[in-house]
PDB file of N, CA and C and ligand atoms in Angstrom:
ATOM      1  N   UNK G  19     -81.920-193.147  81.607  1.00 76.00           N
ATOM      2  CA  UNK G  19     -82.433-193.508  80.288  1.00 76.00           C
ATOM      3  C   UNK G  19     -81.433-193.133  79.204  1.00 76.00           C
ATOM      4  N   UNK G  20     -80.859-191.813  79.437  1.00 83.00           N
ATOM      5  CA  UNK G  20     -79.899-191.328  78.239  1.00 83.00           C
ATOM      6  C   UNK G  20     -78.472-192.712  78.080  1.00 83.00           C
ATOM      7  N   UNK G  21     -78.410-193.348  79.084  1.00 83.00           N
ATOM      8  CA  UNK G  21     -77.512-194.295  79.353  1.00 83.00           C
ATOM      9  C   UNK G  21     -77.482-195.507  78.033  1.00 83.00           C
ATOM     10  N   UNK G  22     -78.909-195.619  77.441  1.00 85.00           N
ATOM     11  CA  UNK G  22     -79.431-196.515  76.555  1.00 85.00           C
ATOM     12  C   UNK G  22     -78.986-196.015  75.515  1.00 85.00           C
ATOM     13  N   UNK G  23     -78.674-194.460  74.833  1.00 90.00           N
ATOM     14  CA  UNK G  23     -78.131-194.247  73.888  1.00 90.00           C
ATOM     15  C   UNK G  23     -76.903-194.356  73.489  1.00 90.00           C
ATOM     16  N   UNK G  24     -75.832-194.956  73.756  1.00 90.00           N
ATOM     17  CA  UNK G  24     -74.379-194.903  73.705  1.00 90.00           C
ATOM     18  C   UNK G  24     -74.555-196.028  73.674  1.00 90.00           C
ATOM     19  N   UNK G  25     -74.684-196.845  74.039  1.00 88.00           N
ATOM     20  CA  UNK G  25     -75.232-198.387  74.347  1.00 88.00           C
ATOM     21  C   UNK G  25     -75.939-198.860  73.062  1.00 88.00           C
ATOM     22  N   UNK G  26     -76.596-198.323  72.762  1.00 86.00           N
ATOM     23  CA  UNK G  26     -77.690-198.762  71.742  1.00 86.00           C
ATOM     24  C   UNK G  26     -76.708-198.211  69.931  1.00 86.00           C
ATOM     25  N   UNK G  27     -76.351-197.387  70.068  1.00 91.00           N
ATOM     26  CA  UNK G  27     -75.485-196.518  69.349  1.00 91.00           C
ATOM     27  C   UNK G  27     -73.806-197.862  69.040  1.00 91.00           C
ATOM     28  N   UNK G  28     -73.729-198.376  70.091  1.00 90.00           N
ATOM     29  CA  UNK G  28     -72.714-198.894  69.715  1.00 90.00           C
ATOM     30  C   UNK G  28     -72.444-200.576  68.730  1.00 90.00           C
ATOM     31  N   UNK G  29     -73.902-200.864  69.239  1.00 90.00           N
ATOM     32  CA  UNK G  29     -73.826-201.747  68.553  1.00 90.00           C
ATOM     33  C   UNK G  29     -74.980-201.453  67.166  1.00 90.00           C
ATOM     34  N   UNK G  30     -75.059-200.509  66.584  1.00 90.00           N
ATOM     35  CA  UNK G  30     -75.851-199.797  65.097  1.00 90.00           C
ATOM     36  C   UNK G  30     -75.334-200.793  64.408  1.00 90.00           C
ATOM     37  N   UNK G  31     -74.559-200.885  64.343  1.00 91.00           N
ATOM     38  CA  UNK G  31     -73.912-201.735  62.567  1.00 91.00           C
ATOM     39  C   UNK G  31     -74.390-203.163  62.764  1.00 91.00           C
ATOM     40  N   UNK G  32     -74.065-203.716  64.123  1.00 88.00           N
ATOM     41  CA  UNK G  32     -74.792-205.280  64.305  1.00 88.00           C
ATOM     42  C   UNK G  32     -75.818-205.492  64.528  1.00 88.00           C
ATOM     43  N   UNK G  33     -76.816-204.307  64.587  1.00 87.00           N
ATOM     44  CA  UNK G  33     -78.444-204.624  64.518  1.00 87.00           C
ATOM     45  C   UNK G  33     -78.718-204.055  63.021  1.00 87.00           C
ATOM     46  N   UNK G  34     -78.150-203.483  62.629  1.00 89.00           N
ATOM     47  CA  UNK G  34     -78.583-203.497  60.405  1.00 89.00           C
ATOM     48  C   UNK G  34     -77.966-204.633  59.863  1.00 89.00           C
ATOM     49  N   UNK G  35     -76.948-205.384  60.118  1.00 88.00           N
ATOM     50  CA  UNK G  35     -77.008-206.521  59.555  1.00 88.00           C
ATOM     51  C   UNK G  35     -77.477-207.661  60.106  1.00 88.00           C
ATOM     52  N   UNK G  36     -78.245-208.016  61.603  1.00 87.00           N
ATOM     53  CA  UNK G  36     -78.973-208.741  61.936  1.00 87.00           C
ATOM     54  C   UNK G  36     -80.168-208.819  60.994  1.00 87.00           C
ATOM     55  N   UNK G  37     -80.700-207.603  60.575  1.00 87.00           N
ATOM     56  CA  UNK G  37     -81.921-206.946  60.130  1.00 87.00           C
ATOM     57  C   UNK G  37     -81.944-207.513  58.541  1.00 87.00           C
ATOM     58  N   UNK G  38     -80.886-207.203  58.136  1.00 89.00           N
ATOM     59  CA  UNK G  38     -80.569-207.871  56.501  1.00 89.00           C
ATOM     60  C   UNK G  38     -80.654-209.377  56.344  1.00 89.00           C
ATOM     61  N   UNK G  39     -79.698-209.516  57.059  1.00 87.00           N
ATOM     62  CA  UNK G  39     -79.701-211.140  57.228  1.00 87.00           C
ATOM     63  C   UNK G  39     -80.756-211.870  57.742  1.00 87.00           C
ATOM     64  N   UNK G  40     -81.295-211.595  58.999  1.00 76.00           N
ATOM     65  CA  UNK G  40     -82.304-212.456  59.577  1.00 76.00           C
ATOM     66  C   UNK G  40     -83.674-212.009  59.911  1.00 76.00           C
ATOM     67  N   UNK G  41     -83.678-210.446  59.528  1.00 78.00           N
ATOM     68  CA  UNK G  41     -85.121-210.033  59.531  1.00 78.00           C
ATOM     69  C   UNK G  41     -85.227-209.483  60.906  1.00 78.00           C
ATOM     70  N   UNK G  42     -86.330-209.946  61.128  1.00 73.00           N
ATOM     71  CA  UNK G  42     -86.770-209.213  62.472  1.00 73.00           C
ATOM     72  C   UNK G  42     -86.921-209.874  63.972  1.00 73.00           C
ATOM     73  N   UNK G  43     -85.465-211.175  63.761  1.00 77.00           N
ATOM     74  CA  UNK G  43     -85.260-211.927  64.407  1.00 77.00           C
ATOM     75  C   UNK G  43     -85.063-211.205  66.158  1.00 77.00           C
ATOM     76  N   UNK G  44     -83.990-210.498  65.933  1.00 75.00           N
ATOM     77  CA  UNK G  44     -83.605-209.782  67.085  1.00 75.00           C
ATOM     78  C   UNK G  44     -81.992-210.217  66.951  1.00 75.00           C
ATOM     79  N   UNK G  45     -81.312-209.592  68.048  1.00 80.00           N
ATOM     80  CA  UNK G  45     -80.025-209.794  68.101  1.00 80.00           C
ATOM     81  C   UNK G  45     -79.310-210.423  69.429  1.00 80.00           C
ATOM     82  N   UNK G  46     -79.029-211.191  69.652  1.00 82.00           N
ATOM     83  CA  UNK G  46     -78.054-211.699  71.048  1.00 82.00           C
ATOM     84  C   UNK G  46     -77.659-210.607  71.385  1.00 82.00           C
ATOM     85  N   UNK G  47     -78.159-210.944  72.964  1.00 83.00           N
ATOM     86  CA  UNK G  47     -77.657-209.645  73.811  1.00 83.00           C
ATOM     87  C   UNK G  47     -75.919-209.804  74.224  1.00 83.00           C
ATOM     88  N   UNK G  48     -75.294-210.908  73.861  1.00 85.00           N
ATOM     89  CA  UNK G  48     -73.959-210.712  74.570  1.00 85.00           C
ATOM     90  C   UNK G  48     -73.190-210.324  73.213  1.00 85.00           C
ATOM     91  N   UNK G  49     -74.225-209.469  72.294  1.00 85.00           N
ATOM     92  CA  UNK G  49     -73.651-208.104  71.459  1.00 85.00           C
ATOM     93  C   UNK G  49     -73.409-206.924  72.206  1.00 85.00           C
ATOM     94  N   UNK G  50     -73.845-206.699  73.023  1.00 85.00           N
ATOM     95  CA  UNK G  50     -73.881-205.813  74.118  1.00 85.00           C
ATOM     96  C   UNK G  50     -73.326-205.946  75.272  1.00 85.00           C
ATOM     97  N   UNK G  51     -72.483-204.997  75.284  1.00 83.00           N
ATOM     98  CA  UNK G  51     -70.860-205.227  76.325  1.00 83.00           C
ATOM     99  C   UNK G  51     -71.400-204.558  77.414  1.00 83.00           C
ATOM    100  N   UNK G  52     -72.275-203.969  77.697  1.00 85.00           N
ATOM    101  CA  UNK G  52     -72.923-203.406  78.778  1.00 85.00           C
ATOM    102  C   UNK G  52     -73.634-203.423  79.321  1.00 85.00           C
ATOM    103  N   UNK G  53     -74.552-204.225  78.434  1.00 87.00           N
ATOM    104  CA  UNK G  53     -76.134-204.334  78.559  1.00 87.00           C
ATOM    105  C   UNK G  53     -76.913-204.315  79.842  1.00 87.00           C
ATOM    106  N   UNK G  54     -76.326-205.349  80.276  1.00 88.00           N
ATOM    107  CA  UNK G  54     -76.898-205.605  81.568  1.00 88.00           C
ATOM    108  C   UNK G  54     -76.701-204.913  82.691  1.00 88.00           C
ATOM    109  N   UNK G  55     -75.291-204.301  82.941  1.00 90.00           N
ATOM    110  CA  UNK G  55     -74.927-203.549  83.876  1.00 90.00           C
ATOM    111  C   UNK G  55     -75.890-202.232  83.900  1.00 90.00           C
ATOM    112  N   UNK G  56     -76.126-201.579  82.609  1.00 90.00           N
ATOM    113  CA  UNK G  56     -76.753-200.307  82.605  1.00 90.00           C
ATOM    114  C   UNK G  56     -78.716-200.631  82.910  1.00 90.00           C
ATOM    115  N   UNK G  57     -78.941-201.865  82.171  1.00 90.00           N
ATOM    116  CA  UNK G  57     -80.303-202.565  82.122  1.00 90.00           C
ATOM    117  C   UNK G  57     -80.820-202.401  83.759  1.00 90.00           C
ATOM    118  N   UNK G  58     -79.508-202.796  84.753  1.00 92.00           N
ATOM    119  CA  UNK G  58     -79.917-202.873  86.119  1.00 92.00           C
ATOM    120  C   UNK G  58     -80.018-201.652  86.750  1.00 92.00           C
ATOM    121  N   UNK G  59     -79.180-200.814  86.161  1.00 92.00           N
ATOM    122  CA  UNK G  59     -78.918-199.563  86.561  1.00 92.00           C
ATOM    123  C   UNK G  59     -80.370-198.906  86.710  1.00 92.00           C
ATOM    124  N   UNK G  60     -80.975-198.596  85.221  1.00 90.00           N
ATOM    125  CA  UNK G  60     -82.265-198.620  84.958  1.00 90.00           C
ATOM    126  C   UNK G  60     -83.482-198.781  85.645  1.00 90.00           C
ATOM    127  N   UNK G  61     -83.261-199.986  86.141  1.00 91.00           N
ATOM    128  CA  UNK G  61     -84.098-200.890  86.520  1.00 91.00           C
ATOM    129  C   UNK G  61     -84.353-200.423  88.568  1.00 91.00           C
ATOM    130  N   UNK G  62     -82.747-200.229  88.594  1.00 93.00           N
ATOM    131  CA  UNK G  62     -83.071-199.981  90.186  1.00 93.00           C
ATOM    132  C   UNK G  62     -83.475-198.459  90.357  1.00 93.00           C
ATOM    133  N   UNK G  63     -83.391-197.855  89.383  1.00 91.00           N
ATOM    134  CA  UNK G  63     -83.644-196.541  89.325  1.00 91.00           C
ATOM    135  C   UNK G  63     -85.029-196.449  89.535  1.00 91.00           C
ATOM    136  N   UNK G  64     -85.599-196.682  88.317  1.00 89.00           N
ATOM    137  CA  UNK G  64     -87.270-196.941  88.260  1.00 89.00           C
ATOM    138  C   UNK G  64     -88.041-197.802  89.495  1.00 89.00           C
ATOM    139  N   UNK G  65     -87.634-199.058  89.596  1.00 91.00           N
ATOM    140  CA  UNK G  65     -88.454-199.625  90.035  1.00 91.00           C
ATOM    141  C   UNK G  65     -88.380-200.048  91.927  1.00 91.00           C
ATOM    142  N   UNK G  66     -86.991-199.620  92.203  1.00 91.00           N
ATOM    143  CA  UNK G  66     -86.757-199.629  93.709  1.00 91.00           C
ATOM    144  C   UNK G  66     -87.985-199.011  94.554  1.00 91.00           C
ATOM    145  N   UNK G  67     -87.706-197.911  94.270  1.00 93.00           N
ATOM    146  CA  UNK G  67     -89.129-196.900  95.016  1.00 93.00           C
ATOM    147  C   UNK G  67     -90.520-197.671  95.239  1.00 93.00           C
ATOM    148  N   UNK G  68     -90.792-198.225  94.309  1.00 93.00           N
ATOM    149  CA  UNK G  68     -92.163-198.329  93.756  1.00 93.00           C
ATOM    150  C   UNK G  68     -92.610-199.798  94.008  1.00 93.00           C
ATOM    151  N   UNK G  69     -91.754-201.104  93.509  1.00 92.00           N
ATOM    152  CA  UNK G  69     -92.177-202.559  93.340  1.00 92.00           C
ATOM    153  C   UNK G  69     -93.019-202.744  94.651  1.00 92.00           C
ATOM    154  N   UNK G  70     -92.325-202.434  96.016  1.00 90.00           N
ATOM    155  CA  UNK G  70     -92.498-203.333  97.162  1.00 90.00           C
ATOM    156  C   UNK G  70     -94.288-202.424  97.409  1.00 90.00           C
ATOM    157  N   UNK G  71     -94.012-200.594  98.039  1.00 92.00           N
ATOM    158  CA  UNK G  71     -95.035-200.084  98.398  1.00 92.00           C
ATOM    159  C   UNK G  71     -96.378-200.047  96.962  1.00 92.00           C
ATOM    160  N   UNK G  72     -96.097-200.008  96.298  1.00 93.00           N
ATOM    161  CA  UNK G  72     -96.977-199.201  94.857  1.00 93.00           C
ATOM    162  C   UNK G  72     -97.307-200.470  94.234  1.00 93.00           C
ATOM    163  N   UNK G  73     -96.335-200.851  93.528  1.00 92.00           N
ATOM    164  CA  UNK G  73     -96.865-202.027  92.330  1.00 92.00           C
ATOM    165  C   UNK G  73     -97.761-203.488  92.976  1.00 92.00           C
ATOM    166  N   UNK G  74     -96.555-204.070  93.713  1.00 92.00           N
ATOM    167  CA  UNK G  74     -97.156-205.310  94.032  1.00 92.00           C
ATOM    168  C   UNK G  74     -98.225-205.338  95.028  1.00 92.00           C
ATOM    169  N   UNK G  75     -99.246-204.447  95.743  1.00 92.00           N
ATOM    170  CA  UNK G  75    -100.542-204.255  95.954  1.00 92.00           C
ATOM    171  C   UNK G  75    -101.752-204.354  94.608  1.00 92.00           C
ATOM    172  N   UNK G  76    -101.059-203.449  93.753  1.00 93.00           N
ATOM    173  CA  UNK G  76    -101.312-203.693  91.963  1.00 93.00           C
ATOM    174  C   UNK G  76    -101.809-204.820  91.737  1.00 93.00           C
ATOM    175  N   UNK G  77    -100.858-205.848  91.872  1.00 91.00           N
ATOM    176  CA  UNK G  77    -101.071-207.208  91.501  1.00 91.00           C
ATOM    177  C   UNK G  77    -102.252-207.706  92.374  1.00 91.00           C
ATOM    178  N   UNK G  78    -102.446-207.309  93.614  1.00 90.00           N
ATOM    179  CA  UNK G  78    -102.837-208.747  94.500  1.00 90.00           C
ATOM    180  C   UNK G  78    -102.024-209.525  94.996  1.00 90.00           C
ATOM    181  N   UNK G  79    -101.393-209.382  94.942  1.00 89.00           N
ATOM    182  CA  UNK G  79    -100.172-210.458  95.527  1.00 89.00           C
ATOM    183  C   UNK G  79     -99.327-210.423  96.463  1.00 89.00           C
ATOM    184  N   UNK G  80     -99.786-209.288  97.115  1.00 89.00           N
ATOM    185  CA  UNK G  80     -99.111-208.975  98.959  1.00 89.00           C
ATOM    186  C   UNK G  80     -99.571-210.123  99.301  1.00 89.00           C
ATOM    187  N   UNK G  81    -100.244-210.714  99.975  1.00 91.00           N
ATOM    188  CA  UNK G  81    -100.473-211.678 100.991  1.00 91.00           C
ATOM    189  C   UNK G  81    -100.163-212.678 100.805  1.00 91.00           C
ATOM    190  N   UNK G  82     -99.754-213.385  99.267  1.00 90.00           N
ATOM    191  CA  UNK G  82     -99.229-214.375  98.635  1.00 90.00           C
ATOM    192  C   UNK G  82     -97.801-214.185  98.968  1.00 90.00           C
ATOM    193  N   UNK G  83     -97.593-213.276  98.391  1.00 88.00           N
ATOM    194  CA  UNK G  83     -96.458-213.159  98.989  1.00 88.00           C
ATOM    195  C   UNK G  83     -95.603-213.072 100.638  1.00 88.00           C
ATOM    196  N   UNK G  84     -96.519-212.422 101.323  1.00 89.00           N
ATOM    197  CA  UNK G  84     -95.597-212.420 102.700  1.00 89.00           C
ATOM    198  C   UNK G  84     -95.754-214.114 103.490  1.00 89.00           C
ATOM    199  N   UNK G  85     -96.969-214.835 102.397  1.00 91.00           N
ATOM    200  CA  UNK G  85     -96.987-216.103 103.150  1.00 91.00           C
ATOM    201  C   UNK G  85     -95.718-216.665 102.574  1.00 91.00           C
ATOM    202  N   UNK G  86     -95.012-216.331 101.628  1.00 89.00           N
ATOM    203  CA  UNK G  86     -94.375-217.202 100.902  1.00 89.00           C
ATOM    204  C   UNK G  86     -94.080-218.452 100.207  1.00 89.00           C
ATOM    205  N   UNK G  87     -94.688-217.726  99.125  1.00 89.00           N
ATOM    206  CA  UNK G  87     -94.924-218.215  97.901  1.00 89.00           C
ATOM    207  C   UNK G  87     -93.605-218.625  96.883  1.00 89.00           C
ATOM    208  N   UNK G  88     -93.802-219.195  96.260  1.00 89.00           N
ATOM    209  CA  UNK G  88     -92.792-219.377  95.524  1.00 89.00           C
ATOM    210  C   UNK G  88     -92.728-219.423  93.795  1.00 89.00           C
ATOM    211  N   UNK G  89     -91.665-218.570  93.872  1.00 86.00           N
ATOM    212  CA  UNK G  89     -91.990-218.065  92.152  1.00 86.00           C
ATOM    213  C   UNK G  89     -90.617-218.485  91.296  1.00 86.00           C
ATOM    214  N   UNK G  90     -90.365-218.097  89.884  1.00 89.00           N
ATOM    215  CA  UNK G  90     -90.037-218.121  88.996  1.00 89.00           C
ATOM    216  C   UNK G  90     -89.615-217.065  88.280  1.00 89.00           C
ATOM    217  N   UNK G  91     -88.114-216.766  88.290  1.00 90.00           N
ATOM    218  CA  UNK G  91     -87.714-215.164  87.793  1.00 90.00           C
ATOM    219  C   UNK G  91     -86.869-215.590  86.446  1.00 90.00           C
ATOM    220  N   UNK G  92     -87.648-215.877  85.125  1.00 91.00           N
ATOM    221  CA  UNK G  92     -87.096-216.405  83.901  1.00 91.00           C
ATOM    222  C   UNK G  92     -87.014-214.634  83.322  1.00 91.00           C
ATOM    223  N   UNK G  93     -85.596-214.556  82.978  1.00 88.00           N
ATOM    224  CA  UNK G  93     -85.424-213.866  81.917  1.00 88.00           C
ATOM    225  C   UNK G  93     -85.988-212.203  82.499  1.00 88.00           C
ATOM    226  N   UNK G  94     -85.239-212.064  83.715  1.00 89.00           N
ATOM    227  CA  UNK G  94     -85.744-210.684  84.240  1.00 89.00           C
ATOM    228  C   UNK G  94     -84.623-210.110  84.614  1.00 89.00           C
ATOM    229  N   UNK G  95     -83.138-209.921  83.840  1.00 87.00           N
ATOM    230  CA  UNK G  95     -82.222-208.916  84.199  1.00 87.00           C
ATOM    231  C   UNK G  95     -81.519-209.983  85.406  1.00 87.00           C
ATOM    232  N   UNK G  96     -80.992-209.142  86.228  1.00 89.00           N
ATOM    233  CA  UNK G  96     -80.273-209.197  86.821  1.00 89.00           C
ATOM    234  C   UNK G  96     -80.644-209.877  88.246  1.00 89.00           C
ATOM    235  N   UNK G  97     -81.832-210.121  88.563  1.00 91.00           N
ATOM    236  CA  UNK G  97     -82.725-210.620  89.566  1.00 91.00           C
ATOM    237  C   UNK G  97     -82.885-209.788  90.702  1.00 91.00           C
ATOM    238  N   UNK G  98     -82.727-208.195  90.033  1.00 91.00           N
ATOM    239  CA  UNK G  98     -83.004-207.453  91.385  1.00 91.00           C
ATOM    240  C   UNK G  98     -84.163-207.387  92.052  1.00 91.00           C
ATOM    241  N   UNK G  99     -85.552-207.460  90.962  1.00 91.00           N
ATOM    242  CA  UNK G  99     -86.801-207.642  91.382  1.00 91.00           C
ATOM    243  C   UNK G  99     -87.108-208.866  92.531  1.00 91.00           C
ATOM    244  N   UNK G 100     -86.095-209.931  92.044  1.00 91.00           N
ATOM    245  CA  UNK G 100     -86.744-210.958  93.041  1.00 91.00           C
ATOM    246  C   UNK G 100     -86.187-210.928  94.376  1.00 91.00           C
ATOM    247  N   UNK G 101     -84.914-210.093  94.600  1.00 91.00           N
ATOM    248  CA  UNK G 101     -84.011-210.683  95.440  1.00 91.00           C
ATOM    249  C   UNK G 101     -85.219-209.421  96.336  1.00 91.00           C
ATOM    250  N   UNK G 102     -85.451-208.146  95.970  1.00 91.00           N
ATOM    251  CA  UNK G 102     -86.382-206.886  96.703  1.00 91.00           C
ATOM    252  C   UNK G 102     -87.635-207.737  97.410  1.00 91.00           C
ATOM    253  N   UNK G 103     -88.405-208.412  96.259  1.00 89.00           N
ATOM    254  CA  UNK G 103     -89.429-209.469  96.492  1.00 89.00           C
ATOM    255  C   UNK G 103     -88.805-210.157  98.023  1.00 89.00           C
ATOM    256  N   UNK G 104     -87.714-210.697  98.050  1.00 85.00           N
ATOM    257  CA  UNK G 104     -87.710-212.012  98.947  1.00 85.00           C
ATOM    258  C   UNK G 104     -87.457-211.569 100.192  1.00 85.00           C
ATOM    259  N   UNK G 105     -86.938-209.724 100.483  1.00 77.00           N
ATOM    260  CA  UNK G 105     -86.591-209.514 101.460  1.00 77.00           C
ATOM    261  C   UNK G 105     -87.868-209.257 102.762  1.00 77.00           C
TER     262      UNK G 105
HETATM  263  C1  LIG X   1     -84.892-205.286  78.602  1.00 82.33           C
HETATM  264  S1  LIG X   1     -84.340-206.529  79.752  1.00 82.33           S
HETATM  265  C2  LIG X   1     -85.484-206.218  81.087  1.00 82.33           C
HETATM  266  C3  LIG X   1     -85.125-206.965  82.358  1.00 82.33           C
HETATM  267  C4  LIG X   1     -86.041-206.720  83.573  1.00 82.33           C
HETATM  268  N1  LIG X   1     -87.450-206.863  83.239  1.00 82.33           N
HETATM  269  C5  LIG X   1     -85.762-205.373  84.180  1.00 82.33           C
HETATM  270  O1  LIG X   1     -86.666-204.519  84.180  1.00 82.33           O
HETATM  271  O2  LIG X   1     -84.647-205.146  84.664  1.00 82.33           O
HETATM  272  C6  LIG X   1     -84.989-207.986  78.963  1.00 82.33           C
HETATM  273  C7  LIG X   1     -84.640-209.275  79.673  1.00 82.33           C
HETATM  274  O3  LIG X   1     -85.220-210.363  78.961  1.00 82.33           O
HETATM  275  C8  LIG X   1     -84.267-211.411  78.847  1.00 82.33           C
HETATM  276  N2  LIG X   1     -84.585-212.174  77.633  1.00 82.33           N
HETATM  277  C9  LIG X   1     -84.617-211.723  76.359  1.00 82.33           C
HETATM  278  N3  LIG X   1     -84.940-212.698  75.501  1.00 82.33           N
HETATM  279  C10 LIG X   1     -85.132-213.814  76.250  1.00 82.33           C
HETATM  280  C11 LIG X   1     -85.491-215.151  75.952  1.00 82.33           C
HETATM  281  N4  LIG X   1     -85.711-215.532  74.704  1.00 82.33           N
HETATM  282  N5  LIG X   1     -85.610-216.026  76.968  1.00 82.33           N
HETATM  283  C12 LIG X   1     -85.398-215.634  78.249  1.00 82.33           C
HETATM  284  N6  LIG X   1     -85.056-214.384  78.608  1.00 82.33           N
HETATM  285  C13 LIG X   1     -84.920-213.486  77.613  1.00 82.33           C
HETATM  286  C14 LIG X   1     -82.924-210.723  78.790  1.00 82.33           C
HETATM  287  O4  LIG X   1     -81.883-211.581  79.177  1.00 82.33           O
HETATM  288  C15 LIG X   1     -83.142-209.563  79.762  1.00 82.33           C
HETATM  289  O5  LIG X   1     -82.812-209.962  81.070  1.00 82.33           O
END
């Protein structure tokens, strides 16, 4: 998580003038020279352990899934979730 601060820190000046200029639009992430690399980092940290045994029982969606189903991974990082999903 501390990974997000240096990261987030570096691009300060281009999210206050996003903010001036366009409000509360948001900012393009390929402002962020890292983003994604650390985003996954994150991501496999947290959610490796947990998606396959813990979460996706959560859902309901074990049995949908091992029949194989077929889904849609819009706008989720790096596609580590789906590629864990497909194994
Ligand atoms: C904070 S990251 C989280 C990614 C993923 N859920 C994870 O846990 O690793 C947000 C994701 O949303 C995507 N995203 C942001 N705005 C989007 C948009 N307007 N359309 C599609 N994807 C978008 C980004 O490219 C990024 O992959």
């Amino acid at each position: 998580m501390c990974s997000f601060i240096p990261l987030h820190a570096s691009v300060y000046e281009n999210i206050v003038e996003v903010i001036k200029s366009d409000g509360p639009l948001g900012m393009d992430y390929s402002n962020y020279g890292s983003f994604y690399g650390i985003m996954d980092q994150f991501s496999i940290a947290l959610h490796k352990k947990h998606l396959i045994p813990d979460l996706i029982p959560m859902t309901g969606m074990k049995e949908k899934l091992s029949e194989g189903i077929e889904f849609l991974d819009v706008g989720c990082g790096s596609g580590f979730h789906a590629c864990e999903l497909g194994l």
